[in-house]
mmCIF file of C-alpha atoms in Angstrom:
data_model
loop_
_atom_site.group_PDB
_atom_site.id
_atom_site.type_symbol
_atom_site.label_atom_id
_atom_site.label_comp_id
_atom_site.label_asym_id
_atom_site.label_seq_id
_atom_site.Cartn_x
_atom_site.Cartn_y
_atom_site.Cartn_z
ATOM 1 C CA MET A 1 -24.961 -7.142 -13.993
ATOM 2 C CA PRO A 2 -25.993 -4.096 -16.009
ATOM 3 C CA ASP A 3 -28.914 -4.228 -18.361
ATOM 4 C CA LEU A 4 -28.042 -3.969 -22.046
ATOM 5 C CA PRO A 5 -31.089 -2.589 -23.765
ATOM 6 C CA LEU A 6 -30.774 -3.362 -27.429
ATOM 7 C CA PRO A 7 -32.162 -0.629 -29.622
ATOM 8 C CA PRO A 8 -33.281 -1.538 -33.137
ATOM 9 C CA THR A 9 -30.092 0.036 -34.496
ATOM 10 C CA GLY A 10 -26.552 0.613 -33.317
ATOM 11 C CA THR A 11 -23.533 -1.144 -31.941
ATOM 12 C CA ALA A 12 -22.510 -2.160 -28.440
ATOM 13 C CA LEU A 13 -19.289 -3.510 -26.983
ATOM 14 C CA VAL A 14 -19.249 -5.325 -23.632
ATOM 15 C CA THR A 15 -15.814 -5.499 -21.961
ATOM 16 C CA GLY A 16 -14.370 -6.862 -18.754
ATOM 17 C CA PRO A 17 -12.079 -9.438 -17.156
ATOM 18 C CA SER A 18 -12.565 -13.200 -17.213
ATOM 19 C CA ASN A 19 -15.838 -14.421 -15.729
ATOM 20 C CA ALA A 20 -17.315 -10.915 -15.385
ATOM 21 C CA GLY A 21 -20.493 -11.800 -17.306
ATOM 22 C CA LYS A 22 -19.663 -10.605 -20.844
ATOM 23 C CA THR A 23 -20.919 -13.762 -22.541
ATOM 24 C CA ARG A 24 -24.012 -13.937 -20.332
ATOM 25 C CA LEU A 25 -24.900 -10.307 -21.153
ATOM 26 C CA THR A 26 -24.369 -10.930 -24.874
ATOM 27 C CA ALA A 27 -26.638 -13.980 -24.651
ATOM 28 C CA ARG A 28 -29.303 -11.842 -22.954
ATOM 29 C CA ALA A 29 -29.018 -9.287 -25.777
ATOM 30 C CA LEU A 30 -29.403 -12.084 -28.344
ATOM 31 C CA ASP A 31 -32.470 -13.411 -26.528
ATOM 32 C CA ALA A 32 -33.994 -9.917 -26.348
ATOM 33 C CA TRP A 33 -33.419 -9.311 -30.072
ATOM 34 C CA VAL A 34 -34.946 -12.664 -31.047
ATOM 35 C CA ALA A 35 -37.954 -12.087 -28.769
ATOM 36 C CA GLU A 36 -38.570 -8.649 -30.301
ATOM 37 C CA TYR A 37 -37.583 -9.111 -33.964
ATOM 38 C CA GLY A 38 -37.262 -12.843 -34.591
ATOM 39 C CA ALA A 39 -34.261 -14.959 -35.568
ATOM 40 C CA ASP A 40 -34.354 -14.268 -39.312
ATOM 41 C CA GLY A 41 -31.106 -12.549 -40.311
ATOM 42 C CA VAL A 42 -29.400 -13.126 -36.955
ATOM 43 C CA VAL A 43 -25.701 -13.990 -37.140
ATOM 44 C CA VAL A 44 -23.766 -15.371 -34.186
ATOM 45 C CA LEU A 45 -19.974 -15.375 -34.391
ATOM 46 C CA ASP A 46 -18.578 -17.342 -31.470
ATOM 47 C CA PHE A 47 -14.802 -16.940 -31.223
ATOM 48 C CA ALA A 48 -14.334 -17.923 -27.558
ATOM 49 C CA PRO A 49 -11.804 -20.553 -26.602
ATOM 50 C CA GLU A 50 -12.823 -22.877 -23.816
ATOM 51 C CA LEU A 51 -10.059 -23.182 -21.254
ATOM 52 C CA GLU A 52 -10.140 -24.471 -17.725
ATOM 53 C CA ARG A 53 -7.762 -22.857 -15.243
ATOM 54 C CA ASP A 54 -7.668 -23.813 -11.563
ATOM 55 C CA GLY A 55 -11.003 -25.586 -11.942
ATOM 56 C CA THR A 56 -12.723 -22.542 -13.496
ATOM 57 C CA LEU A 57 -13.881 -22.388 -17.107
ATOM 58 C CA LEU A 58 -12.483 -19.276 -18.765
ATOM 59 C CA GLY A 59 -14.256 -18.166 -21.879
ATOM 60 C CA GLY A 60 -16.886 -20.351 -23.373
ATOM 61 C CA ARG A 61 -19.632 -20.327 -25.930
ATOM 62 C CA LEU A 62 -22.851 -18.336 -25.909
ATOM 63 C CA THR A 63 -24.662 -21.663 -25.727
ATOM 64 C CA GLN A 64 -23.668 -21.852 -22.046
ATOM 65 C CA PHE A 65 -26.349 -19.230 -21.440
ATOM 66 C CA THR A 66 -28.842 -19.487 -24.285
ATOM 67 C CA ASP A 67 -29.998 -21.631 -27.157
ATOM 68 C CA VAL A 68 -29.072 -20.076 -30.478
ATOM 69 C CA PRO A 69 -32.173 -20.374 -32.670
ATOM 70 C CA ALA A 70 -31.918 -22.823 -35.553
ATOM 71 C CA GLU A 71 -32.886 -19.995 -37.967
ATOM 72 C CA ALA A 72 -29.825 -17.966 -36.962
ATOM 73 C CA TRP A 73 -26.537 -18.390 -38.785
ATOM 74 C CA ARG A 74 -23.802 -19.520 -36.423
ATOM 75 C CA GLY A 75 -20.070 -19.478 -37.046
ATOM 76 C CA VAL A 76 -18.007 -21.132 -34.324
ATOM 77 C CA LEU A 77 -14.241 -20.842 -34.117
ATOM 78 C CA GLU A 78 -12.506 -23.814 -32.534
ATOM 79 C CA ALA A 79 -10.150 -21.330 -30.924
ATOM 80 C CA HIS A 80 -6.791 -21.766 -29.311
ATOM 81 C CA ALA A 81 -5.990 -19.829 -26.137
ATOM 82 C CA PRO A 82 -2.605 -18.523 -27.340
ATOM 83 C CA ARG A 83 -1.261 -17.201 -24.037
ATOM 84 C CA ALA A 84 -2.139 -20.418 -22.228
ATOM 85 C CA GLY A 85 -1.225 -22.789 -25.071
ATOM 86 C CA GLY A 86 2.055 -21.317 -26.239
ATOM 87 C CA GLU A 87 5.187 -21.808 -24.152
ATOM 88 C CA THR A 88 6.998 -18.990 -25.981
ATOM 89 C CA ASN A 89 5.883 -15.774 -27.636
ATOM 90 C CA ALA A 90 6.533 -17.376 -31.034
ATOM 91 C CA GLU A 91 4.306 -20.359 -30.184
ATOM 92 C CA ALA A 92 1.567 -18.073 -28.838
ATOM 93 C CA LEU A 93 1.684 -15.972 -32.024
ATOM 94 C CA SER A 94 1.511 -19.133 -34.129
ATOM 95 C CA LEU A 95 -1.663 -20.199 -32.293
ATOM 96 C CA ALA A 96 -3.053 -16.680 -32.682
ATOM 97 C CA ALA A 97 -2.321 -16.799 -36.423
ATOM 98 C CA ALA A 98 -4.251 -20.076 -36.708
ATOM 99 C CA ASN A 99 -7.209 -18.416 -34.956
ATOM 100 C CA ALA A 100 -7.002 -15.460 -37.354
ATOM 101 C CA ARG A 101 -6.986 -17.691 -40.453
ATOM 102 C CA ARG A 102 -10.005 -19.678 -39.298
ATOM 103 C CA ALA A 103 -11.892 -16.553 -38.168
ATOM 104 C CA ARG A 104 -11.358 -14.941 -41.601
ATOM 105 C CA ARG A 105 -12.985 -17.983 -43.211
ATOM 106 C CA ILE A 106 -15.939 -17.829 -40.810
ATOM 107 C CA VAL A 107 -16.581 -14.125 -41.378
ATOM 108 C CA SER A 108 -16.228 -14.609 -45.148
ATOM 109 C CA ALA A 109 -18.830 -17.390 -45.050
ATOM 110 C CA ALA A 110 -21.352 -15.408 -42.987
ATOM 111 C CA PRO A 111 -24.529 -14.161 -44.713
ATOM 112 C CA ALA A 112 -23.978 -10.988 -46.718
ATOM 113 C CA SER A 113 -26.957 -9.104 -45.281
ATOM 114 C CA PRO A 114 -27.361 -9.724 -41.552
ATOM 115 C CA ARG A 115 -30.076 -7.985 -39.522
ATOM 116 C CA ALA A 116 -28.287 -8.427 -36.175
ATOM 117 C CA VAL A 117 -24.824 -9.715 -35.291
ATOM 118 C CA PHE A 118 -23.690 -11.079 -31.925
ATOM 119 C CA VAL A 119 -19.967 -11.691 -31.445
ATOM 120 C CA ASN A 120 -18.598 -13.609 -28.485
ATOM 121 C CA ASP A 121 -14.939 -12.922 -27.602
ATOM 122 C CA ALA A 122 -14.438 -10.504 -30.461
ATOM 123 C CA THR A 123 -10.696 -9.878 -30.026
ATOM 124 C CA ILE A 124 -9.584 -13.534 -30.332
ATOM 125 C CA PRO A 125 -9.169 -13.294 -34.153
ATOM 126 C CA PHE A 126 -6.954 -10.207 -33.795
ATOM 127 C CA GLN A 127 -4.193 -11.476 -31.495
ATOM 128 C CA ALA A 128 -1.742 -12.258 -34.319
ATOM 129 C CA ASP A 129 0.393 -9.611 -35.955
ATOM 130 C CA GLY A 130 1.951 -8.820 -39.282
ATOM 131 C CA PRO A 131 0.776 -10.702 -42.364
ATOM 132 C CA ASP A 132 -0.746 -13.381 -40.098
ATOM 133 C CA GLY A 133 -3.023 -10.820 -38.448
ATOM 134 C CA PHE A 134 -6.660 -10.101 -39.165
ATOM 135 C CA ASP A 135 -7.859 -6.504 -39.437
ATOM 136 C CA PRO A 136 -10.584 -5.619 -36.878
ATOM 137 C CA GLY A 137 -12.090 -3.417 -39.604
ATOM 138 C CA VAL A 138 -13.219 -6.565 -41.400
ATOM 139 C CA LEU A 139 -15.348 -7.564 -38.407
ATOM 140 C CA THR A 140 -16.664 -4.066 -37.695
ATOM 141 C CA GLY A 141 -17.391 -3.577 -41.392
ATOM 142 C CA TYR A 142 -19.398 -6.790 -41.382
ATOM 143 C CA CYS A 143 -21.270 -5.741 -38.237
ATOM 144 C CA ASP A 144 -22.032 -2.369 -39.846
ATOM 145 C CA ARG A 145 -24.119 -4.175 -42.478
ATOM 146 C CA ALA A 146 -26.581 -5.147 -39.719
ATOM 147 C CA ASP A 147 -29.179 -2.996 -37.997
ATOM 148 C CA ALA A 148 -27.679 -3.893 -34.616
ATOM 149 C CA ALA A 149 -24.531 -5.573 -33.344
ATOM 150 C CA VAL A 150 -23.351 -6.625 -29.895
ATOM 151 C CA CYS A 151 -19.768 -7.744 -29.348
ATOM 152 C CA ASN A 152 -17.984 -8.728 -26.181
ATOM 153 C CA ALA A 153 -14.263 -8.682 -25.520
ATOM 154 C CA PHE A 154 -11.806 -9.507 -22.772
ATOM 155 C CA GLU A 155 -10.273 -6.444 -21.119
ATOM 156 C CA SER A 156 -7.858 -7.039 -18.263
ATOM 157 C CA ASP A 157 -4.176 -7.309 -17.440
ATOM 158 C CA GLU A 158 -4.704 -10.718 -15.804
ATOM 159 C CA LEU A 159 -3.349 -12.701 -18.783
ATOM 160 C CA GLY A 160 -0.402 -10.430 -19.551
ATOM 161 C CA VAL A 161 0.450 -7.015 -20.926
ATOM 162 C CA ASP A 162 3.932 -7.087 -22.442
ATOM 163 C CA ASP A 163 3.657 -10.086 -24.722
ATOM 164 C CA PRO A 164 2.800 -9.642 -28.430
ATOM 165 C CA VAL A 165 -0.570 -11.425 -28.170
ATOM 166 C CA SER A 166 -1.711 -9.067 -25.393
ATOM 167 C CA ARG A 167 -0.474 -5.986 -27.271
ATOM 168 C CA ASN A 168 -2.327 -7.050 -30.429
ATOM 169 C CA GLU A 169 -5.462 -7.785 -28.417
ATOM 170 C CA ARG A 170 -5.352 -4.340 -26.754
ATOM 171 C CA ALA A 171 -4.970 -2.665 -30.162
ATOM 172 C CA ALA A 172 -8.001 -4.580 -31.471
ATOM 173 C CA LEU A 173 -9.961 -3.653 -28.353
ATOM 174 C CA GLU A 174 -9.201 0.031 -28.933
ATOM 175 C CA ALA A 175 -10.457 -0.275 -32.521
ATOM 176 C CA LEU A 176 -13.659 -1.912 -31.256
ATOM 177 C CA ARG A 177 -14.111 0.816 -28.613
ATOM 178 C CA GLU A 178 -13.786 3.540 -31.262
ATOM 179 C CA TRP A 179 -16.315 1.744 -33.472
ATOM 180 C CA ALA A 180 -19.012 0.975 -30.897
ATOM 181 C CA ASP A 181 -21.866 3.388 -30.243
ATOM 182 C CA ARG A 182 -22.038 2.141 -26.661
ATOM 183 C CA VAL A 183 -19.428 0.503 -24.407
ATOM 184 C CA VAL A 184 -20.476 -1.441 -21.313
ATOM 185 C CA GLU A 185 -17.624 -2.132 -18.894
ATOM 186 C CA LEU A 186 -18.124 -4.974 -16.427
#
């Protein structure tokens, strides 16, 4: 697994397929930041659904790999896995829209002046489209208020490519790639 040195400023995006180590690397970055700068002003946005497929946990919270300090602000999305939970494209988009609504509330409630932001499964809020969607610029704009931000995001064809949820997720991923100072591909 590559090392993700976390400079005192800047943005990083960690991408890869399921179970590649994105969440673990983000947790290591969080731990490194807290060890160097403390937990004051740290914001953790955890958007990962927890889904078991063929006996393997896909996704999952940062707390699998680290303890989020009590001083940090933590927003956790009880996320749906739209592609796995919806039997039709319409059902999957409905689940994605519910994720987007709840994620908007979490980001709106986050502290106005973060020092560092860590986002687990950053594209989950952006899988819906149209008026139900959530603009990735809201998340990147929030992260830009901090000195440093680390986001991770799923990047693979393993869950689909032609369905609306996958297309929306790829568009959000491209926006995150353009925003990030550094991209780490696992």
